[in-house]
Amino acid sequence: MNFEDSPEEARYRTTVRHWIADNAPDMSGLGAEQRRNWHPGHKEIARRWQATKADAGYACISWPKDRGGAGGTAIEEAIFNQEEVRAGVQFTYFMTGLHMLLPALLEHNQDALALNRVPPAVRGDEIWCQLFSEPASGSDSAGIRCTAVRDGDDWVISGQKVWNSGAHVADYGMLLARTDPGLPKHKGLTVFWLDMKTPGLEVRPIRVMSGESELNEVFLEEVRIPDSQRVGEVNDGWKVVISTLMNERAALGSGTGLSWRDMIALAGQTPSWEGSVMEDPAFREWLADYYVNVEAIRLLSFRTLTSLSKGEAPGPASSAGKLLWSNKTQEMTDQALDIQDHFGLLDGADLAVLDGAFQHRFLWSPGLRLGGGTDEIMKNIIAERILGLPGDIRVDKNVPFREIPHGR
Amino acid sequence: MNFDYSDEQKALKDQARRFLSDVSPLAVARKVLEAPSPGFDATLWTRIGEQGWCGAAIPEAYGGFEFGHVELCALAEELGRALAPVPFASSVYQFSEALLHAGSEAQKLNLLPGIASGERIGTLAFSEGPGVLSAGRISTRYSNGALTGTKLPVTDGGIAHHGIVLALGDAGPDLFLVDFSGNGVTRQAVSTIDPTRGAASITFQNTPAEPLGSAGKGSGSGLEQLRRIHDRTAILLAFEQVGGADRVLEMARDYALERYAFGRQIGSYQAIKHKLADIFVKNEVARANAYYGAWALASNAPELPVAAAAARVAASEAYWFACRENIQTHGGIGFTWEADCHLFYRRARHLGLVIGAQRDWKRRLADRLVRRVAQENAQRSEA
């Protein structure tokens, strides 16, 4: 039991902390709203930061050098990520591509066509998006109906994708399509990668309840791509999907954003019946409960680091971190609004506390419990993969996909 | 960085689990529950003493075996799992930690060897009535080397040889060492929700006592001293709670696999699966905070007060939640005297109350967090 870095890890942390301090982008010129994800000014800063990191060997630290990485260790990458978070310069634009999609792509395709995509992605010049979910395939993530039909050396893809984060700015996408509806659900799927400017592909932003439009629908109408852009074997796409999804859950569980310290600061400056909210016993009790849960998220990330340092893969227990993080974020923002009383309604950067960060996060937090695996799916994973409880009865098991009942 | 026990600690833990499954099956706890007894199993206590566990964190100079505090945490986890009906928590997590932390050299040399071997039992006596402990509510008094007053309840008070008693001295609240088997001590067993862990009412009538600590006289900081001792106890108890909560989750899981309803295992229904996943998540939160506490305890880190309160809050919540939902998962059979569910339900509440309830610990945690942020801000403005 040791929560301190080894001497070697401590040296690495000191080095990267200094390097980040010396090289981190200056965000002081950005207003509150420009500092939010997907704002063009914010995105441009993220791109420049990614290129700076790539030049110095701090992008994709744990990837092998022959795949465009820095040839470092997973623990070094994790330490660098922690230091980025600490310095407030961690950006999400490239995570889908660099943490989920490209590692899976390179596992299967090492031809020039695929390898050429790596350096610009590592530098942040090209953004990747995931094209998996569909209107009829959310938690039932293998229930894909978008079809890919072989035509000579090409595939012709038609269908609709949804919840594609960043598709409106992405240069490339990784797509899951059904290549044999005569096989059972998980069997007839194949993964492809494609240029988002391929003719027949149209991106339409979705306005979510917080008012933002970083999620999209993607419509594909007879989109033609060569067989060389297939990832893995035909009808064996589920294998590719599994590795990308596991990476996503591990990444999401690490926890970012507003903390218990922000809540203490807010409570200290907000008046209550007598004195500040900080003196309200009900708030103190809430704070204690909240702290032990979010502290556990921080501590459980050390377990991930421990596994990485032993060369082991993080297990399904990271589902617990994701559940905690999304639920506690929602509770925390709700509490932040509540202790401000009537004033908690205000969300404008000009009047609201902390430029409206709590209100913004409050309206965004329902999505945290849905994206990257819903609460319910996380609990199923814990129950089935950790506790060993049986799967639910599946009426679609061993049935050809085209015969599975479906709604509209 | 290592979020885990070391290989040696794991080996100790495995050995402890095998030993306890042999000498402390649930039948032993049930026997203490059902038969008129002093609230512990004397044979089991002797066996545990022979293992040297009581001296796990006591230095060799005081007759201990000096395994270390993380090793003691590993043993606590297994004792909690086994629901061992022994005064280990009172004697080791409370009395021994109190002496190690606040005792004088002479007191340590005199008392710790007996505690380390398990031949002598110690406990702390602080409560006097319902409600949160405070200076204004202590009526036991110390003057001229003698104690007078009544403490209620005192866990393991009926069987302990030594006690550390919170009383009002000349300078205010202080802690005093008392020989419980000596003159002027009247002990009366009291009934509690967990009879596998006995408790007593203890009346002192001009009972010889000496202040705990090297000064030889009280300083009036007994409440603060008790809190610092209980920070250490809280971390060790958290491991008992985590061990118990994990076992209860396994009970619920096993029953959910074995019990059929509507033609299928009840564990295949999401209502049950999600309930058990909720227990798992709370247990993870408890374990994470307990591990951090173990590190803080073993390294005497400045984070200890926050880590201890967090471990106590998380572990008390997890164990209680696991126990009540375990009964719910079992259905009617879980509500019977015969089923073992209530043994854990009782123990979970016992552990959650024995060194102060959640509301008090949550209050302490919030106070300490606010203090930490103030310190961080002060450091930042200095820099």
CSV table of N, CA, C and O in Angstrom, one decimal, chain B residues 257-311:
chain,number,residue,atom,x,y,z
B,257,LEU,N,-27.8,-16.8,-7.3
B,257,LEU,CA,-27.5,-17.8,-8.3
B,257,LEU,C,-28.2,-19.1,-8.0
B,257,LEU,O,-28.6,-19.9,-8.9
B,258,GLU,N,-28.6,-19.3,-6.7
B,258,GLU,CA,-29.1,-20.6,-6.2
B,258,GLU,C,-30.6,-20.5,-6.3
B,258,GLU,O,-31.3,-21.5,-6.5
B,259,ARG,N,-31.2,-19.4,-6.0
B,259,ARG,CA,-32.7,-19.2,-5.9
B,259,ARG,C,-33.3,-19.0,-7.2
B,259,ARG,O,-32.9,-18.1,-8.0
B,260,TYR,N,-34.4,-19.8,-7.5
B,260,TYR,CA,-35.1,-19.6,-8.8
B,260,TYR,C,-36.5,-19.0,-8.5
B,260,TYR,O,-37.1,-19.3,-7.5
B,261,ALA,N,-36.9,-18.1,-9.4
B,261,ALA,CA,-38.3,-17.6,-9.3
B,261,ALA,C,-38.8,-17.4,-10.7
B,261,ALA,O,-38.0,-16.9,-11.6
B,262,PHE,N,-40.0,-17.6,-11.0
B,262,PHE,CA,-40.6,-17.5,-12.3
B,262,PHE,C,-39.7,-18.3,-13.4
B,262,PHE,O,-39.5,-17.8,-14.5
B,263,GLY,N,-39.2,-19.4,-12.9
B,263,GLY,CA,-38.5,-20.2,-13.9
B,263,GLY,C,-37.0,-19.9,-14.2
B,263,GLY,O,-36.4,-20.4,-15.1
B,264,ARG,N,-36.5,-18.9,-13.4
B,264,ARG,CA,-35.1,-18.6,-13.7
B,264,ARG,C,-34.4,-18.1,-12.4
B,264,ARG,O,-35.0,-17.8,-11.4
B,265,GLN,N,-33.0,-18.1,-12.4
B,265,GLN,CA,-32.3,-17.7,-11.3
B,265,GLN,C,-32.6,-16.2,-11.0
B,265,GLN,O,-32.7,-15.4,-11.9
B,266,ILE,N,-32.8,-15.9,-9.7
B,266,ILE,CA,-33.2,-14.4,-9.4
B,266,ILE,C,-32.1,-13.5,-9.8
B,266,ILE,O,-32.3,-12.3,-10.1
B,267,GLY,N,-30.9,-14.0,-9.8
B,267,GLY,CA,-29.7,-13.2,-10.2
B,267,GLY,C,-29.7,-12.8,-11.7
B,267,GLY,O,-28.8,-12.1,-12.1
B,268,SER,N,-30.6,-13.4,-12.5
B,268,SER,CA,-30.7,-13.0,-13.9
B,268,SER,C,-31.6,-11.8,-14.1
B,268,SER,O,-31.7,-11.3,-15.2
B,269,TYR,N,-32.3,-11.4,-13.0
B,269,TYR,CA,-33.2,-10.2,-13.1
B,269,TYR,C,-32.4,-9.0,-12.8
B,269,TYR,O,-31.6,-8.9,-11.9
B,270,GLN,N,-32.6,-7.9,-13.6
B,270,GLN,CA,-31.8,-6.7,-13.4
B,270,GLN,C,-32.1,-6.1,-12.1
B,270,GLN,O,-31.3,-5.4,-11.5
B,271,ALA,N,-33.3,-6.3,-11.5
B,271,ALA,CA,-33.7,-5.7,-10.2
B,271,ALA,C,-32.6,-6.2,-9.2
B,271,ALA,O,-32.2,-5.4,-8.3
B,272,ILE,N,-32.3,-7.5,-9.3
B,272,ILE,CA,-31.3,-8.0,-8.4
B,272,ILE,C,-29.9,-7.7,-8.8
B,272,ILE,O,-29.0,-7.3,-8.0
B,273,LYS,N,-29.6,-7.8,-10.1
B,273,LYS,CA,-28.2,-7.5,-10.6
B,273,LYS,C,-27.8,-6.1,-10.2
B,273,LYS,O,-26.7,-5.8,-9.8
B,274,HIS,N,-28.7,-5.1,-10.5
B,274,HIS,CA,-28.4,-3.7,-10.2
B,274,HIS,C,-28.2,-3.4,-8.7
B,274,HIS,O,-27.4,-2.6,-8.3
B,275,LYS,N,-29.0,-4.1,-7.9
B,275,LYS,CA,-28.9,-4.0,-6.5
B,275,LYS,C,-27.5,-4.4,-6.1
B,275,LYS,O,-26.8,-3.8,-5.3
B,276,LEU,N,-27.1,-5.6,-6.6
B,276,LEU,CA,-25.8,-6.1,-6.2
B,276,LEU,C,-24.6,-5.3,-6.8
B,276,LEU,O,-23.6,-5.1,-6.1
B,277,ALA,N,-24.9,-4.7,-8.0
B,277,ALA,CA,-23.9,-3.8,-8.5
B,277,ALA,C,-23.7,-2.6,-7.7
B,277,ALA,O,-22.6,-2.1,-7.5
B,278,ASP,N,-24.8,-2.1,-7.1
B,278,ASP,CA,-24.8,-0.9,-6.2
B,278,ASP,C,-24.0,-1.3,-5.0
B,278,ASP,O,-23.2,-0.4,-4.5
B,279,ILE,N,-24.2,-2.5,-4.4
B,279,ILE,CA,-23.4,-2.9,-3.3
B,279,ILE,C,-21.9,-2.9,-3.7
B,279,ILE,O,-21.0,-2.4,-2.9
B,280,PHE,N,-21.6,-3.5,-4.8
B,280,PHE,CA,-20.2,-3.6,-5.3
B,280,PHE,C,-19.6,-2.2,-5.4
B,280,PHE,O,-18.4,-2.0,-4.9
B,281,VAL,N,-20.3,-1.2,-5.9
B,281,VAL,CA,-19.7,0.1,-6.1
B,281,VAL,C,-19.4,0.7,-4.7
B,281,VAL,O,-18.4,1.3,-4.4
B,282,LYS,N,-20.4,0.6,-3.8
B,282,LYS,CA,-20.1,1.1,-2.4
B,282,LYS,C,-18.9,0.4,-1.7
B,282,LYS,O,-18.2,1.1,-1.0
B,283,ASN,N,-18.8,-0.9,-2.0
B,283,ASN,CA,-17.7,-1.6,-1.4
B,283,ASN,C,-16.4,-1.1,-2.0
B,283,ASN,O,-15.4,-1.0,-1.3
B,284,GLU,N,-16.4,-0.8,-3.3
B,284,GLU,CA,-15.2,-0.3,-3.9
B,284,GLU,C,-14.8,1.1,-3.3
B,284,GLU,O,-13.6,1.4,-3.1
B,285,VAL,N,-15.8,1.9,-3.1
B,285,VAL,CA,-15.6,3.2,-2.5
B,285,VAL,C,-15.0,3.0,-1.1
B,285,VAL,O,-14.0,3.7,-0.7
B,286,ALA,N,-15.5,2.1,-0.3
B,286,ALA,CA,-15.0,1.8,1.0
B,286,ALA,C,-13.6,1.3,1.0
B,286,ALA,O,-12.8,1.7,1.7
B,287,ARG,N,-13.4,0.4,0.1
B,287,ARG,CA,-12.0,-0.2,0.0
B,287,ARG,C,-11.0,0.8,-0.4
B,287,ARG,O,-9.9,0.9,0.2
B,288,ALA,N,-11.3,1.6,-1.4
B,288,ALA,CA,-10.4,2.7,-1.8
B,288,ALA,C,-10.0,3.6,-0.7
B,288,ALA,O,-8.8,3.9,-0.5
B,289,ASN,N,-11.0,4.1,0.0
B,289,ASN,CA,-10.8,5.0,1.2
B,289,ASN,C,-10.0,4.3,2.3
B,289,ASN,O,-9.2,4.9,3.0
B,290,ALA,N,-10.3,3.0,2.5
B,290,ALA,CA,-9.7,2.2,3.6
B,290,ALA,C,-8.2,2.0,3.2
B,290,ALA,O,-7.3,2.2,4.1
B,291,TYR,N,-7.9,1.7,2.0
B,291,TYR,CA,-6.5,1.6,1.5
B,291,TYR,C,-5.7,2.9,1.7
B,291,TYR,O,-4.5,2.8,2.2
B,292,TYR,N,-6.3,4.0,1.4
B,292,TYR,CA,-5.6,5.2,1.6
B,292,TYR,C,-5.4,5.5,3.1
B,292,TYR,O,-4.3,6.0,3.4
B,293,GLY,N,-6.4,5.1,3.9
B,293,GLY,CA,-6.2,5.2,5.3
B,293,GLY,C,-5.1,4.3,5.8
B,293,GLY,O,-4.2,4.7,6.7
B,294,ALA,N,-5.0,3.1,5.3
B,294,ALA,CA,-3.9,2.2,5.7
B,294,ALA,C,-2.5,2.8,5.4
B,294,ALA,O,-1.6,2.7,6.2
B,295,TRP,N,-2.4,3.4,4.2
B,295,TRP,CA,-1.2,4.0,3.9
B,295,TRP,C,-0.9,5.2,4.8
B,295,TRP,O,0.3,5.3,5.3
B,296,ALA,N,-1.9,6.0,5.1
B,296,ALA,CA,-1.7,7.2,6.0
B,296,ALA,C,-1.3,6.7,7.4
B,296,ALA,O,-0.4,7.3,8.0
B,297,LEU,N,-1.9,5.6,7.9
B,297,LEU,CA,-1.7,5.1,9.2
B,297,LEU,C,-0.2,4.6,9.3
B,297,LEU,O,0.5,4.8,10.2
B,298,ALA,N,0.1,3.8,8.3
B,298,ALA,CA,1.5,3.1,8.3
B,298,ALA,C,2.6,4.1,8.1
B,298,ALA,O,3.7,3.9,8.6
B,299,SER,N,2.3,5.2,7.4
B,299,SER,CA,3.4,6.2,7.1
B,299,SER,C,3.2,7.4,8.0
B,299,SER,O,4.0,8.4,7.8
B,300,ASN,N,2.2,7.4,8.9
B,300,ASN,CA,2.0,8.6,9.7
B,300,ASN,C,1.9,9.9,8.9
B,300,ASN,O,2.4,10.9,9.3
B,301,ALA,N,1.2,9.8,7.8
B,301,ALA,CA,1.1,10.9,6.8
B,301,ALA,C,0.2,12.0,7.4
B,301,ALA,O,-0.7,11.8,8.2
B,302,PRO,N,0.5,13.3,7.0
B,302,PRO,CA,-0.4,14.4,7.4
B,302,PRO,C,-1.8,14.3,6.9
B,302,PRO,O,-2.7,14.9,7.5
B,303,GLU,N,-2.0,13.4,5.9
B,303,GLU,CA,-3.4,13.2,5.4
B,303,GLU,C,-4.2,12.3,6.4
B,303,GLU,O,-5.4,12.1,6.2
B,304,LEU,N,-3.6,11.8,7.5
B,304,LEU,CA,-4.3,10.8,8.3
B,304,LEU,C,-5.7,11.2,8.8
B,304,LEU,O,-6.6,10.5,8.6
B,305,PRO,N,-5.9,12.4,9.3
B,305,PRO,CA,-7.2,12.8,9.9
B,305,PRO,C,-8.3,12.8,8.8
B,305,PRO,O,-9.4,12.2,9.0
B,306,VAL,N,-8.0,13.3,7.6
B,306,VAL,CA,-9.0,13.3,6.5
B,306,VAL,C,-9.2,11.8,6.1
B,306,VAL,O,-10.4,11.4,5.9
B,307,ALA,N,-8.1,11.1,5.8
B,307,ALA,CA,-8.2,9.7,5.3
B,307,ALA,C,-9.0,8.9,6.3
B,307,ALA,O,-9.8,8.0,5.9
B,308,ALA,N,-8.8,9.1,7.6
B,308,ALA,CA,-9.5,8.2,8.6
B,308,ALA,C,-11.0,8.5,8.6
B,308,ALA,O,-11.8,7.6,8.6
B,309,ALA,N,-11.3,9.8,8.6
B,309,ALA,CA,-12.8,10.1,8.6
B,309,ALA,C,-13.4,9.6,7.3
B,309,ALA,O,-14.6,9.1,7.4
B,310,ALA,N,-12.7,9.7,6.2
B,310,ALA,CA,-13.3,9.3,4.9
B,310,ALA,C,-13.5,7.7,5.0
B,310,ALA,O,-14.5,7.2,4.5
B,311,ALA,N,-12.5,7.0,5.5
B,311,ALA,CA,-12.5,5.6,5.5
B,311,ALA,C,-13.7,5.2,6.4
B,311,ALA,O,-14.5,4.2,6.1
